[in-house]
Structures are given as structure tokens and as C-alpha cells.
Short mmCIF file of C-alpha atoms and ligand atoms in Angstrom, two decimals:
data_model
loop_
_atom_site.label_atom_id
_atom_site.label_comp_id
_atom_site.label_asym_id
_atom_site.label_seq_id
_atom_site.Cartn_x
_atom_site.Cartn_y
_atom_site.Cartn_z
CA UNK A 935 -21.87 7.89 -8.32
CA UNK A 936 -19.96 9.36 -5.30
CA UNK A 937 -17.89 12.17 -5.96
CA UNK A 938 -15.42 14.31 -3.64
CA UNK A 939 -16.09 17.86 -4.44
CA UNK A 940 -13.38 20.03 -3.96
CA UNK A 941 -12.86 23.81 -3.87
CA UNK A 942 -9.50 24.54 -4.48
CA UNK A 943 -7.08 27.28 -3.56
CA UNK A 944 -7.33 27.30 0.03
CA UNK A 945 -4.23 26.80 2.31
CA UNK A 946 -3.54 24.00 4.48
CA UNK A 947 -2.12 24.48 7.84
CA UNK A 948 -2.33 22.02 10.86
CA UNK A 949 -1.52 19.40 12.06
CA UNK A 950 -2.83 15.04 10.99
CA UNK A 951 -3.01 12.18 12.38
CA UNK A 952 -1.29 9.49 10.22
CA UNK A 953 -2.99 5.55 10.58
CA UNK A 954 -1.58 2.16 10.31
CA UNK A 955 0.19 1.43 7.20
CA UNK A 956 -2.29 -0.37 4.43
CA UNK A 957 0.31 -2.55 2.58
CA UNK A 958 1.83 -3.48 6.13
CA UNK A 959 -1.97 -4.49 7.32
CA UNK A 960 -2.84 -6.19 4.58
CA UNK A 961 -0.09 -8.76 4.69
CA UNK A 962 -0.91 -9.11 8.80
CA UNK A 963 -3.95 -9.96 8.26
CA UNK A 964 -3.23 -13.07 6.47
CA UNK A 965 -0.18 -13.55 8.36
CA UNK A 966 -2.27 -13.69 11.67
CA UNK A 967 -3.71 -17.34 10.65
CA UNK A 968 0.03 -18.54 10.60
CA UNK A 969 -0.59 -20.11 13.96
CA UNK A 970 -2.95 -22.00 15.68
CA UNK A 971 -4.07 -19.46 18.54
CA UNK A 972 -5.17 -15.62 18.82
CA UNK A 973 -4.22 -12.61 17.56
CA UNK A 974 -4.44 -8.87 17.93
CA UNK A 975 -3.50 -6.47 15.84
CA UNK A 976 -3.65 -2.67 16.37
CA UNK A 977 -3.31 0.64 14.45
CA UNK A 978 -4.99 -1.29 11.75
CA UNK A 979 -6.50 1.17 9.26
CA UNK A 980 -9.93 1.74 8.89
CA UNK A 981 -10.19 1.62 5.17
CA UNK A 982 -12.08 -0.81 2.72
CA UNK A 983 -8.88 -2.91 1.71
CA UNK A 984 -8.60 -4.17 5.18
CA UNK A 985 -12.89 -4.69 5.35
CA UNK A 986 -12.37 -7.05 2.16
CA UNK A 987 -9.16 -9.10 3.94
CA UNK A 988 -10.94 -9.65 6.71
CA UNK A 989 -14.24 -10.74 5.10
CA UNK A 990 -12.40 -13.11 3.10
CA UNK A 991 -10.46 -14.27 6.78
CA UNK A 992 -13.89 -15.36 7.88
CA UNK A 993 -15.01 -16.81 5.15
CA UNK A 994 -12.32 -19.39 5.66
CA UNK A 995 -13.21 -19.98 9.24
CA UNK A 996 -11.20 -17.04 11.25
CA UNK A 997 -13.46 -15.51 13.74
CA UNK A 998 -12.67 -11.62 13.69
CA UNK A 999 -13.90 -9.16 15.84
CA UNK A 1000 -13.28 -5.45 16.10
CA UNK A 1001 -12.15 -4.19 19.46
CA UNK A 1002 -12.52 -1.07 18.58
CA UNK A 1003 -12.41 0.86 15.13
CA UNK A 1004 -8.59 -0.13 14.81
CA UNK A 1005 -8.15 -3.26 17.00
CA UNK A 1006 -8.91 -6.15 15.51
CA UNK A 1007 -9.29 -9.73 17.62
CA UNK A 1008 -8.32 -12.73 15.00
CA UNK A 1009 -8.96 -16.24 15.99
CA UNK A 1010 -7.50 -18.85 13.64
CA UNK A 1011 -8.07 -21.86 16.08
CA UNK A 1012 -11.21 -23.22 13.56
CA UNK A 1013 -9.72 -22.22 10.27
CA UNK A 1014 -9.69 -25.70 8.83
CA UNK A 1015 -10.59 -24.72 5.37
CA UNK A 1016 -8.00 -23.85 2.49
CA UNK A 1017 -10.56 -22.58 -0.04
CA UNK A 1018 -10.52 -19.05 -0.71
CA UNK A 1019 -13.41 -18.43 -3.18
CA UNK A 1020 -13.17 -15.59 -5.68
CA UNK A 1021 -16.30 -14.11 -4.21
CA UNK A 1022 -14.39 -13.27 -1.07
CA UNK A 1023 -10.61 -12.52 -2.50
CA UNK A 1024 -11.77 -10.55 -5.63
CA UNK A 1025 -11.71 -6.67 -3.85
CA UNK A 1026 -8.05 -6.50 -3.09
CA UNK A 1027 -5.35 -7.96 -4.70
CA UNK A 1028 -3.28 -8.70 -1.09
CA UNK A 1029 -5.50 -12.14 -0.85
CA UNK A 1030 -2.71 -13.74 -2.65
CA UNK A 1031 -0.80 -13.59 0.76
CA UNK A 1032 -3.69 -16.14 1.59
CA UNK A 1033 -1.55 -18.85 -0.57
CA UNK A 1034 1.38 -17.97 1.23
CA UNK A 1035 0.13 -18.95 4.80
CA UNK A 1036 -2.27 -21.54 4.15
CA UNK A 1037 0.37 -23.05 2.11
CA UNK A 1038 2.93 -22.67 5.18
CA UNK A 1039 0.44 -24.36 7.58
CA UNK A 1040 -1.40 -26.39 5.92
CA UNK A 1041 0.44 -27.86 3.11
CA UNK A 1042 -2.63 -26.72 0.65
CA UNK A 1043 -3.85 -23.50 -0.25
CA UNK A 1044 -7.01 -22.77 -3.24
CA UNK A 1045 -7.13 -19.27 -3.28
CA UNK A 1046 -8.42 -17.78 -6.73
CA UNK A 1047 -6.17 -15.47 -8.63
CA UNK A 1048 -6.65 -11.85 -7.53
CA UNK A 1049 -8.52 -9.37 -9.54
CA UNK A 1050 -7.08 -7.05 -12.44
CA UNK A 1051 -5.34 -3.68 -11.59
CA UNK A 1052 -5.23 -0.26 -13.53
CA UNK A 1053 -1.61 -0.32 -14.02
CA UNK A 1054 -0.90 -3.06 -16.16
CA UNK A 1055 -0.31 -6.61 -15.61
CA UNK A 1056 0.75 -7.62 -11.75
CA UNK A 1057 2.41 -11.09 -12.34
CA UNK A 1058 3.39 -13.55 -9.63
CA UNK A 1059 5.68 -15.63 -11.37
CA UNK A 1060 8.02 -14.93 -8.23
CA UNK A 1061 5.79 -15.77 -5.92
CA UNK A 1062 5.07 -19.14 -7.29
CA UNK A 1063 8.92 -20.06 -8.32
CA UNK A 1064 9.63 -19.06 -4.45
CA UNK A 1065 6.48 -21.78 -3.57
CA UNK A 1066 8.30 -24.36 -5.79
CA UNK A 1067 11.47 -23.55 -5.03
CA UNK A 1068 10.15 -24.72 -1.02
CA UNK A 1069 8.79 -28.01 -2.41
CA UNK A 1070 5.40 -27.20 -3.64
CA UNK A 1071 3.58 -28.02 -7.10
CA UNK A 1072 1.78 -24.65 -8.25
CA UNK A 1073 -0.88 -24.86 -10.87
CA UNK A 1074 -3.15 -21.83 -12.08
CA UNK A 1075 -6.51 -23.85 -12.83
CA UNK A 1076 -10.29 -22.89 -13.35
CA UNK A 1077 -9.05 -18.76 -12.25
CA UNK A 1078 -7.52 -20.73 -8.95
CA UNK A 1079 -3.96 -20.46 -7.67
CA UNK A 1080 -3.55 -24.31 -6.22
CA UNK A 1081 -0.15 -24.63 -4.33
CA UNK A 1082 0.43 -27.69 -2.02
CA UNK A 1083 3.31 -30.02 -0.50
CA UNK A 1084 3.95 -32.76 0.46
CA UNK A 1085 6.39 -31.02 2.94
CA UNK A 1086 7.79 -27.90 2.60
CA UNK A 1087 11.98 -27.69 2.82
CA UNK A 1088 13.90 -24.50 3.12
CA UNK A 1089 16.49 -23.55 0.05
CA UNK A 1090 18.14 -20.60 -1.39
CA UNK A 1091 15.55 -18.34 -3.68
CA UNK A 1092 16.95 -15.37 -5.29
CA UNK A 1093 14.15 -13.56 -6.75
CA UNK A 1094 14.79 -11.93 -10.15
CA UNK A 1095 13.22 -8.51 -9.25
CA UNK A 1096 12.60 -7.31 -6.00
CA UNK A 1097 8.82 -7.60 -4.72
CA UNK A 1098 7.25 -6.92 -1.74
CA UNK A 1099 4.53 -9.31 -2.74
CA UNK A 1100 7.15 -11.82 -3.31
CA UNK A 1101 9.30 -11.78 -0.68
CA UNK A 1102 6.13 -11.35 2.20
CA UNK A 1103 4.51 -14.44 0.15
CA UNK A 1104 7.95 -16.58 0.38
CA UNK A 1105 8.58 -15.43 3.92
CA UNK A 1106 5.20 -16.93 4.90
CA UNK A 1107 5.34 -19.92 3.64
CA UNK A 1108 8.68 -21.13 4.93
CA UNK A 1109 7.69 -20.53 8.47
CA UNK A 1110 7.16 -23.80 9.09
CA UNK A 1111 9.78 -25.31 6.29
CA UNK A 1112 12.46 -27.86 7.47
CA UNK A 1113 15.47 -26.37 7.80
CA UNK A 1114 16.43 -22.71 6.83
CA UNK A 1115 15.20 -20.70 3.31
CA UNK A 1116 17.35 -17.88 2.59
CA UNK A 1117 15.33 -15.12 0.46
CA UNK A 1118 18.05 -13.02 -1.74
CA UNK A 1119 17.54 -9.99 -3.62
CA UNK A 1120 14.58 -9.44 -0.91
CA UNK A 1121 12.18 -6.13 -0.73
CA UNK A 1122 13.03 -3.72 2.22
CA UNK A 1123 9.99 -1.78 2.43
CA UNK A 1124 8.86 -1.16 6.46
CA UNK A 1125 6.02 -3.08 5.99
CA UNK A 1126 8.17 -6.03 4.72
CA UNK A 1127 9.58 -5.81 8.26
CA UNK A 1128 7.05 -5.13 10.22
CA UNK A 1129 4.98 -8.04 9.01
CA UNK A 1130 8.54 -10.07 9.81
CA UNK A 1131 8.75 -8.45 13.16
CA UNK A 1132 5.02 -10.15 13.64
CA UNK A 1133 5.79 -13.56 12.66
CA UNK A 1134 8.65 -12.92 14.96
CA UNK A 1135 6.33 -12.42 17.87
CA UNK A 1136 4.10 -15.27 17.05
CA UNK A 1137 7.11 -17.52 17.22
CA UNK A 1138 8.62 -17.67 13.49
CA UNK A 1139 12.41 -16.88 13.23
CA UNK A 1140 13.01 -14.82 10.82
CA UNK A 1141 16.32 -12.53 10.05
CA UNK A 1142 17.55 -9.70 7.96
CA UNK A 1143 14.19 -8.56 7.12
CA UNK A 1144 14.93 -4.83 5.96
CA UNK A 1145 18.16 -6.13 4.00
CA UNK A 1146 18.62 -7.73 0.50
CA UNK A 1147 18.92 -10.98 2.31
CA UNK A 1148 16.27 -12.65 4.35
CA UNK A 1149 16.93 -15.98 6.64
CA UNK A 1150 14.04 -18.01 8.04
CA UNK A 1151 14.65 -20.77 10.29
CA UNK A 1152 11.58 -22.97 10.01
CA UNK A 1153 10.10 -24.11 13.35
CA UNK A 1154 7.82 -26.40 14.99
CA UNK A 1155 4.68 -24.32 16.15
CA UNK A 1156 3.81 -20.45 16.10
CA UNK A 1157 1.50 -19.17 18.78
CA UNK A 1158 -0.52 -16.03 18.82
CA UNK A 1159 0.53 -12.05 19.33
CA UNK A 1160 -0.65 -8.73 19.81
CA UNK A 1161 0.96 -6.07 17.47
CA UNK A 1162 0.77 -2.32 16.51
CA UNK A 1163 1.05 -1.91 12.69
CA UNK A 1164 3.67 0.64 11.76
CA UNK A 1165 2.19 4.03 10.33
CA UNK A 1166 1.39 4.49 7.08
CA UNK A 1167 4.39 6.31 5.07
CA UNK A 1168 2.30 6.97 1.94
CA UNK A 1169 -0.55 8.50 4.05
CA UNK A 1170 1.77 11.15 5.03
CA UNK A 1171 3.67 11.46 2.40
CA UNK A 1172 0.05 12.40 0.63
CA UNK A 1173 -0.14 15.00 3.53
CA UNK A 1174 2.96 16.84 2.62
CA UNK A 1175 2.20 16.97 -0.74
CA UNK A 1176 -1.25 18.49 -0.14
CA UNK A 1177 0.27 20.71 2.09
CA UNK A 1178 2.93 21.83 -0.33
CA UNK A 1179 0.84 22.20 -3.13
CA UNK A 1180 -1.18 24.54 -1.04
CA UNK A 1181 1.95 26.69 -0.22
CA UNK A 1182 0.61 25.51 3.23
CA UNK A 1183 2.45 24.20 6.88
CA UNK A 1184 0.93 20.66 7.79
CA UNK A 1185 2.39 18.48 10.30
CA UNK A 1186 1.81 14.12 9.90
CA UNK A 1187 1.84 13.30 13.26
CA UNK A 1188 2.00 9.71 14.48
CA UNK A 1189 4.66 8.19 11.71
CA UNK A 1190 8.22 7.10 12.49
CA UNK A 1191 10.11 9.93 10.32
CA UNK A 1192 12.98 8.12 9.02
CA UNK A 1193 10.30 6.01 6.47
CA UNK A 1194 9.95 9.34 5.07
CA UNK A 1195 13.25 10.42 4.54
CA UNK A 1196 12.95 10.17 0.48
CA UNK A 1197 10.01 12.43 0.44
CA UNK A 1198 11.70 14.54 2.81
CA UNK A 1199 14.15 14.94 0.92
CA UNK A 1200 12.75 16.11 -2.31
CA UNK A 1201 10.61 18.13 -0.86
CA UNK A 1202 13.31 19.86 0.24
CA UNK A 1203 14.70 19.82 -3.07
CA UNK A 1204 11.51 21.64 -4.07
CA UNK A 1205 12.30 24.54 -1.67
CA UNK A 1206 9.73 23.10 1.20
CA UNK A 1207 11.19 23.72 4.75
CA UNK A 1208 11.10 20.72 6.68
CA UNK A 1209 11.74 19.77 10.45
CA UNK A 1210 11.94 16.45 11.68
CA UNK A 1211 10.24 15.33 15.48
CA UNK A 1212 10.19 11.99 17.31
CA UNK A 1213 6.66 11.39 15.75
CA UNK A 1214 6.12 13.76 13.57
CA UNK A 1215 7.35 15.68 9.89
CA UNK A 1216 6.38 19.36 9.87
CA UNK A 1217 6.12 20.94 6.29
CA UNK A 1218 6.07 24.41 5.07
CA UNK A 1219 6.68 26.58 1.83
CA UNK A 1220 8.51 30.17 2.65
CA UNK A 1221 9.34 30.47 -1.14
CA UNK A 1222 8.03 29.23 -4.25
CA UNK A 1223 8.15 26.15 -5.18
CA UNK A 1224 11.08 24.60 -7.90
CA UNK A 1225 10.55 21.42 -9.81
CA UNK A 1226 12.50 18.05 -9.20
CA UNK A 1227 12.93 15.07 -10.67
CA UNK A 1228 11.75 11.96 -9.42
CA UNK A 1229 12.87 8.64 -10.51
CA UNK A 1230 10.62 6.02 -8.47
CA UNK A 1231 12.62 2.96 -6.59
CA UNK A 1232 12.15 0.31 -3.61
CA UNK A 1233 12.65 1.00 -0.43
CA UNK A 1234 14.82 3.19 0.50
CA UNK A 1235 14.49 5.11 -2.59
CA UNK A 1236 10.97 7.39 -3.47
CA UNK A 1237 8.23 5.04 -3.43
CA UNK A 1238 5.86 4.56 -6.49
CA UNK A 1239 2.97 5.00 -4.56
CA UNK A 1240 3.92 8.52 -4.17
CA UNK A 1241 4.46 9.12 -7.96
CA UNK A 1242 0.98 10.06 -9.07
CA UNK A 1243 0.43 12.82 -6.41
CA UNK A 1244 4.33 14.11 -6.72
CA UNK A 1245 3.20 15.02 -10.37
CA UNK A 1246 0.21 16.92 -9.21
CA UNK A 1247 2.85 18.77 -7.19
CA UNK A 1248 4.92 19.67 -10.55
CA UNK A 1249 2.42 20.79 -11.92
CA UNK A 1250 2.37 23.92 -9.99
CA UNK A 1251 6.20 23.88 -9.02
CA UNK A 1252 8.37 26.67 -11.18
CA UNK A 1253 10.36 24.64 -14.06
CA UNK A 1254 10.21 21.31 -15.92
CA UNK A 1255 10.69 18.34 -14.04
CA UNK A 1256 11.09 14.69 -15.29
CA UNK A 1257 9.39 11.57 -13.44
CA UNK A 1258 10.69 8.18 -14.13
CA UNK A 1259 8.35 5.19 -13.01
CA UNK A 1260 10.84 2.05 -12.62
CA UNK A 1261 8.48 -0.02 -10.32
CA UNK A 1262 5.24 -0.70 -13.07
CA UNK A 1263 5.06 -0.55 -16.31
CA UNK A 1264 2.22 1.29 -17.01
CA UNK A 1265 1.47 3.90 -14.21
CA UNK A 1266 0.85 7.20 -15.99
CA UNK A 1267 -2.93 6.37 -17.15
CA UNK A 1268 -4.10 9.03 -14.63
CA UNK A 1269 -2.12 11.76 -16.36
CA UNK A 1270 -5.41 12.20 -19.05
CA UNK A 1271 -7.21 12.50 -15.94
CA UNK A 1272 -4.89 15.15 -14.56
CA UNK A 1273 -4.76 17.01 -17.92
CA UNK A 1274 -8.26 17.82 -17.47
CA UNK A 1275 -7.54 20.36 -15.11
CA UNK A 1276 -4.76 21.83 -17.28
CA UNK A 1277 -1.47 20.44 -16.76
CA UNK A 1278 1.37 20.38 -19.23
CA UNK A 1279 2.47 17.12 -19.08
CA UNK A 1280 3.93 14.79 -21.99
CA UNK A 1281 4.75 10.76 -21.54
CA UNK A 1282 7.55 8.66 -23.19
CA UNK A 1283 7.23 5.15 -22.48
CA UNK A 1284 7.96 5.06 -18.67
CA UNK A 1285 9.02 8.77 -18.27
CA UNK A 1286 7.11 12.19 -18.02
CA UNK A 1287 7.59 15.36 -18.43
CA UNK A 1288 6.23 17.92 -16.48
CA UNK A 1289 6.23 21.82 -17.58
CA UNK A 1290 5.72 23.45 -13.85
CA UNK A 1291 4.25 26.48 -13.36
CA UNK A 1292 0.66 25.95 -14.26
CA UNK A 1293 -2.21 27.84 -12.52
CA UNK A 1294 -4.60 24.65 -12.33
CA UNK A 1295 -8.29 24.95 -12.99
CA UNK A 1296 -11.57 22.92 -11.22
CA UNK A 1297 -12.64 20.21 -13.09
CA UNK A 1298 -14.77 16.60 -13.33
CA UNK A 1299 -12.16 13.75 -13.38
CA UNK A 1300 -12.05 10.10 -12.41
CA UNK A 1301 -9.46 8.15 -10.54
CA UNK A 1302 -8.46 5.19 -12.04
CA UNK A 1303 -7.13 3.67 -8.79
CA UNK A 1304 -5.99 4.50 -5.51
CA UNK A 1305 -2.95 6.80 -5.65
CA UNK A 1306 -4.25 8.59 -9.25
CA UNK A 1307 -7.35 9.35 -6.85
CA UNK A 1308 -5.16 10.84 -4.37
CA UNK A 1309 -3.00 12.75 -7.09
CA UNK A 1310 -6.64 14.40 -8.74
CA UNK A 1311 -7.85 15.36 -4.92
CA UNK A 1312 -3.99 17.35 -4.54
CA UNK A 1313 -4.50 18.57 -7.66
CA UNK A 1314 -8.24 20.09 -6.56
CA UNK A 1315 -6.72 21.69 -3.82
CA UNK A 1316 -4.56 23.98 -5.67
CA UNK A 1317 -6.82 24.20 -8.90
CA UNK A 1318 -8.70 27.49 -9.06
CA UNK A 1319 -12.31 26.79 -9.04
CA UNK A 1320 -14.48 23.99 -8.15
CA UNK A 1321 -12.81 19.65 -8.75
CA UNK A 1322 -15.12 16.40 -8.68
CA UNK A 1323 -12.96 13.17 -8.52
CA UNK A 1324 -14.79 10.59 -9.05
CA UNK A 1325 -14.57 6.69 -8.64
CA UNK A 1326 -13.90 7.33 -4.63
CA UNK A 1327 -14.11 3.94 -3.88
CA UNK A 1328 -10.70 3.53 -5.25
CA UNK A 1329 -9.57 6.14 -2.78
CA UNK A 1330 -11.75 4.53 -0.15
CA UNK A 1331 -9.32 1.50 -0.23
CA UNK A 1332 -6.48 2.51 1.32
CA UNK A 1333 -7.08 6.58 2.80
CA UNK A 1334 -9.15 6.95 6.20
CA UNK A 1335 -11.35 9.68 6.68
CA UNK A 1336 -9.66 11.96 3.93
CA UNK A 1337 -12.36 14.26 3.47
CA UNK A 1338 -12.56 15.07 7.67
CA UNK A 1339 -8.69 14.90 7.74
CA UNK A 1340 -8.33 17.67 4.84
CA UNK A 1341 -10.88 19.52 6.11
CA UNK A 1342 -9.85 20.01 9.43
CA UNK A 1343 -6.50 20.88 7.99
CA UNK A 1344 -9.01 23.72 5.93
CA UNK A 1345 -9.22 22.63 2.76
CA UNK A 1346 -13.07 22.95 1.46
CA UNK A 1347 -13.60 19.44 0.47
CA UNK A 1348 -17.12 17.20 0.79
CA UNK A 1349 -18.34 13.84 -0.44
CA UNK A 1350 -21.38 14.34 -2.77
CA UNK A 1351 -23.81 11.96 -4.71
CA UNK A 1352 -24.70 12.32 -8.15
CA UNK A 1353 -27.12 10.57 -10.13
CA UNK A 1354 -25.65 9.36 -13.37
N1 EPU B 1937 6.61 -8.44 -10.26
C1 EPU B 1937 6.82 -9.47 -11.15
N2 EPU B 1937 6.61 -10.75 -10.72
C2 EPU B 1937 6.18 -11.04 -9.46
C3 EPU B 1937 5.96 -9.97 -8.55
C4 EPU B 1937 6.18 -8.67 -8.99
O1 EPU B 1937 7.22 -9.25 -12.29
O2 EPU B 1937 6.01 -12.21 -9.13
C5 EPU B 1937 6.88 -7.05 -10.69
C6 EPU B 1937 5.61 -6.20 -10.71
O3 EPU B 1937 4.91 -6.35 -11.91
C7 EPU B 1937 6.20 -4.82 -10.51
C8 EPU B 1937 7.39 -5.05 -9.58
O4 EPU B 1937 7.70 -6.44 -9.73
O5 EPU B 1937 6.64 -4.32 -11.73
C9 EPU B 1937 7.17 -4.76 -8.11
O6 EPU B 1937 6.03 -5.45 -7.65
P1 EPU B 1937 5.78 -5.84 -6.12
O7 EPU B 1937 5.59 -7.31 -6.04
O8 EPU B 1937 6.84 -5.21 -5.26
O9 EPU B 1937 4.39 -5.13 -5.83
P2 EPU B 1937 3.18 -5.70 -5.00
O10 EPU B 1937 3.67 -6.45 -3.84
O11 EPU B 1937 2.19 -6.33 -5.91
C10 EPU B 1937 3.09 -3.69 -3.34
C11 EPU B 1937 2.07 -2.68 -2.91
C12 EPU B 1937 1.85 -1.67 -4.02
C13 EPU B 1937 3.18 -1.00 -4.36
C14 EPU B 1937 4.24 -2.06 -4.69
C15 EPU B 1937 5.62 -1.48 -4.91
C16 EPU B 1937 0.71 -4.05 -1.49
C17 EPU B 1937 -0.60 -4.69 -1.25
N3 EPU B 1937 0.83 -3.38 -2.61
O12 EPU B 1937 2.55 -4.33 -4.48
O13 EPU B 1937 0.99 -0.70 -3.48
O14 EPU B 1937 3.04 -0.13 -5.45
O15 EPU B 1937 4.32 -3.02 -3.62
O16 EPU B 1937 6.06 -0.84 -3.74
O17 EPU B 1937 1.61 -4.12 -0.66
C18 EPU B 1937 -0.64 0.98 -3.48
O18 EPU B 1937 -0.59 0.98 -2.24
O19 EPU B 1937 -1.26 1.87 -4.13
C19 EPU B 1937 0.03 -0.07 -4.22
C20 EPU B 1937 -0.23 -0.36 -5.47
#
């Protein structure tokens, strides 16, 4: 199994590059076979989450080609086919964004459910009430999601919990509805507008997209675009946290700062300096560090994805702090992972409690998806001694290059293989 190895204890200091936002990209690339032409997108992240979307884009027909490691060419001209097969949707659960667009243009969509997750169930009941809500009949058969119209006719939906997946899904297939679909109670995250801003430029009409209330105008045709994905906001968040947790300076470069304000801001809380650029967040720790607590929210308030690593930062912080995880139910399951290297840490249902203060120690741990992977390598940067994370593929899906980013910022961190 691949491992990162990681010898904790030194500090960070420089500056990183920050890459396109994953959960922006991965609705894109679905979104770019919304019309009938070509599209390019750039800043798209070179991680394994966008590999697997746009394996399962050709599968259906779209020809893709890489411009260059971030520039992606997508033709959708021959995509004729409405059949996504398990085989090709299975790696990443943003293929149900695939029911959303074929759906929207084609009045059909067969796209099997999307795998399991480590954090509990991921329904999609709001998904599929916004689909009917538009006109379509929705049945789960045979591990398949089968949505199709008739014709698709714009409406009210107010969702009854606020989800990205949801309101990106909805958005997509009402493109092309008759008349207008107002989305209430819609998610704000940037990459909810940013993938709005792109349907924008292929033609769609969509408003309010970064408000609780979305308004889509359907139209007629959609033609292709070229588009720069935002930066990714939990990339750099990750950053800072490393950086902090080294008693470090580290500047993200390359992200539009005001996505980060939440972190920002409890950083700050924590007693990190920071100072805000055009571009760029600079971090550093003149003092120690104080706990916080953290109560995870949508957009604009902290982000869940942040949550796992934020703990690996309390951990070391002086004082208890108390994390509350309002998003998913169940997204502590790393914290046995976490222990290993000594934290103090006790869960309640969908709170935990973290006793600061700890001198962490090297040890073997496995993520048990993405962001508990990037909590455990944090952790091995502080932890006295030498860490091994393994289960990097998890981390694989949505981080570029982490090992040559950290290490250029001087941590002493290395892939490894080791035979079971
Ligand atoms: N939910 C429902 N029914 C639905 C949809 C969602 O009950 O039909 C619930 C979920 O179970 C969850 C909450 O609503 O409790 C929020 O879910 P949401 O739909 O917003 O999440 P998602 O779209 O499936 C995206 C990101 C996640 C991120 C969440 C929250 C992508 C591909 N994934 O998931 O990112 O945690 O939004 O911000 O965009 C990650 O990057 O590590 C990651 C997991």
C-alpha cells in the first residue's frame, strides 16, 4: 500500500500555489455537455476526482483532450448516449451531476447511483424531488438513477436543506425548462456560482446564484465557453492550517481571499496573524496558539471540509475547544485515527471535544477519506517523530502534488510503498 511518510516537527515557511477548486470542477465537467458545441475549461485541478469525471465524460461520447496539465478541451457535439454505466461513475460521487444535464438536454438520463462514502449516508432525495418538481418521473432501479420527461417546465422548488449537490443538480436541469424555475433555500458556496457563472457563458440565464434564491430562465440553445475554475478554498485553507500547526508563515497564493474569510477569521481567533493581498492570504504564529470553537455551516460560514484538519490544529492549540459538525451526520470516524498519535479528544453525537495542548507523537494511521487524510498529514507535521498515513488515494482525489507542495514549503514529507 502507498503511504505518505512524514517527519514531523519541522516549520513551514513559504509561499503555495493554490489550484482550481475540486467541488467547483467537478460540477463543470458535467455541466460542459449542457450544450451542443465545445468547451474549455482551465485551472482545472490535476487530481484523480477530475481523471474519473472525465473518463466517465468519454465513455458517454464527449471527446476530451488535455491542453495542457490543467486545460481541458470538451467536445459534446457526439454525446448521443444517456447511459452512464457504474463502471465509469463508481470513483466519485459528483457523477450524479451527470443526471442533472443529460436530463436538461436530453429529456433522459441512466446514470447508476454513486458509490458509498465514509461519512454516513449521502441521500439525494432533493435532488430527485427538484427533477420531479421540473416534470420528470425518477425511479431508482437495478442500482440506476432513471430520470426522464416528457418536457421539462420551470416551477418553484424550495429545497428542505440546503445542498450544493442539490441546488447545482436542479440548476442544470432547468436550463433548458419552459419558462422560469426559481430554486429557494439554495446553497451559496463559490463553486455553486462559479459553475452558474459557466452556464452563464455557454448561454443559460441564470440569477442570484450566491443567494438563498436562484432564478433560471430556460432557453432555447446553449453554445460552448472557455472558463477558468475559481481556486480551491479548501486547498488553502489546508495550507494555513499546516502552516499554523507548524508555528510556521505560509502564504496560499493564487485564491480570491474573501472565500476564505471564515478560516481567516478563526485563525485569528487562534492568535495566527493574518494579512490579506489581492491573490493571496499570508499566515503566521508570533504567539502560541489558543483553542476555538468551530461549529461547521454552508457557505459563508466555516466549511465542513475544513473540520477534520481544524481538529488536528486543536490538538496542539492551548485550551479545550468544542467542534460542532452540522453539515453530516457522521464525520468524526477519523478521530480513532487521529487518537493514534495522542490526541485528547472525546465525541458526543455530532460534537467534540478537544483538550489542546498535546505534544503529538509519529504514528501509522489510515485516512478514511479525503479531508481525514488531510487532517492525519497536519497532524504528522507537528507530531514528534516519524507519521505514515495511509489509504493516499483518498487524499489523491481532491489535493495536487501535496507531497512537492509541503515540501517545498520544508516540511520532510515522501510517498513510500509498503508491501502488506
Ligand atoms: N442532503 C440530503 N438530501 C439531499 C442532498 C443532501 O439530506 O438530497 C444532506 C446531506 O446528507 C448533508 C447535507 O444535506 O447532510 C449537505 O449535503 P450537500 O448536498 O450540500 O453535499 P454534497 O453536494 O453531496 C458537497 C461537496 C462535499 C461537501 C458538501 C458540503 C462536492 C462534490 N462535494 O457535497 O465535499 O462536504 O458539499 O459543503 O461538491 C469534500 O470535498 O471533501 C466533500 C465531501
Amino acid at each position: 500500500m502507498e503511504y505518505f511518510e512524514i517527519v514531523g516537527g519541522k516549520r513551514l515557511s513559504g509561499e503555495v500555489y493554490i489550484n482550481g477548486a475540486k467541488n467547483a470542477a467537478v460540477a463543470m465537467l458535467p455541466a460542459a455537455l449542457a450544450g451542443n458545441d465545445v468547451c474549455v475549461l482551465e485551472n482545472l485541478p490535476n487530481i484523480e476526482d477530475v481523471h474519473s469525471l472525465v473518463d466517465a465524460l468519454r465513455k458517454i461520447g464527449a471527446k476530451c483532450e488535455f491542453r495542457d496539465q490543467h486545460t481541458l478541451v470538451i467536445d459534446s457535439r457526439d454525446v448521443t448516449d444517456h447511459n452512464a454505466h457504474y463502471e465509469s461513475v463508481k470513483k466519485t460521487r459528483a457523477s450524479y451531476y451527470l443526471v442533472g444535464v443529460l436530463l436538461g438536454r436530453f429529456g433522459k438520463a441512466t446514470v447508476a447511483l454513486p458509490g458509498g462514502c465514509n461519512f454516513g449516508t449521502r441521500p439525494i432525495d432533493q435532488h430527485i424531488k427538484g427533477f420531479e418538481a421540473l416534470g420528470a418521473e425518477v425511479k431508482i432501479e437495478h442500482g440506476m438513477i432513471i430520470a426522464q420527461a416528457e418536457r421539462l417546465v420551470g416551477t418553484n422548488i424550495y429545497l428542505d436543506l440546503v445542498s450544493v449537490g442539490a441546488t447545482i443538480n436542479i440548476m442544470l436541469a432547468a436550463i433548458y425548462a419552459e419558462g422560469t424555475t426559481i430554486i429557494e433555500n439554495a446553497a451559496k458556496e463559490p463553486h455553486v456560482v462559479d459553475t452558474a457563472n459557466f452556464l452563464n457563458a455557454m448561454g443559460a440565464k441564470i440569477k442570484g446564484a450566491g443567494t438563498d434564491v436562484m432564478r433560471i430562465v430556460g432557453v432555447k440553445e446553449m453554445h460552448g465557453a472557455e472558463y477558468m475554475i475559481i481556486p480551491d478554498q479548501i486547498e488553502a485553507g489546508t495550507y494555513l492550517i499546516a502552516g499554523a500547526i507548524t508555528g510556521g508563515e505560509v502564504t496560499v497564493r493564487n485564491i480570491i481571499p474573501k472565500h476564505m474569510d471564515s478560516i481567516s477569521a478563526k485563525l485569528q481567533e487562534m492568535n495566527c496573524q493574518i494579512e490579506v493581498g489581492d491573490d493571496f492570504v499570508t499566515l503566521n504564529v508570533p504567539g502560541k496558539l489558543t483553542s476555538a470553537n468551530i461549529k461547521t455551516m454552508t457557505y459563508p460560514g466555516f466549511p465542513t471540509d475544513l473540520q477534520p484538519q481544524m481538529t488536528a490544529l486543536l490538538c496542539v492549540a492551548e485550551g479545550t475547544g468544542i467542534i460542532t459538525e452540522t453539515i453530516w451526520e457522521n464525520r468524526f470516524q477519523y478521530i480513532s485515527e487521529l487518537k493514534r498519535m495522542g490526541c485528547l479528544i472525546t465525541v458526543e453525537g455530532r460534537m467534540a471535544v478537544v483538550e489542546g495542548g498535546t505534544q503529538l507523537t509519529g504514528a501509522e494511521a489510515l485516512a478514511t477519506d479525503l479531508r481525514a487524510g488531510a487532517a492525519l498529514v497536519v497532524a504528522g507535521l507537528a507530531a514528534k517523530g516519524r507519521t505514515l498515513v495511509g489509504n493516499v488515494r483518498y487524499i489523491d482525489r481532491g489535493y495536487e502534488d501535496l507531497v512537492q507542495k509541503l515540501t517545498n514549503l520544508g516540511a520532510e514529507i515522501r510517498r513510500v510503498e509498503i508491501e502488506e
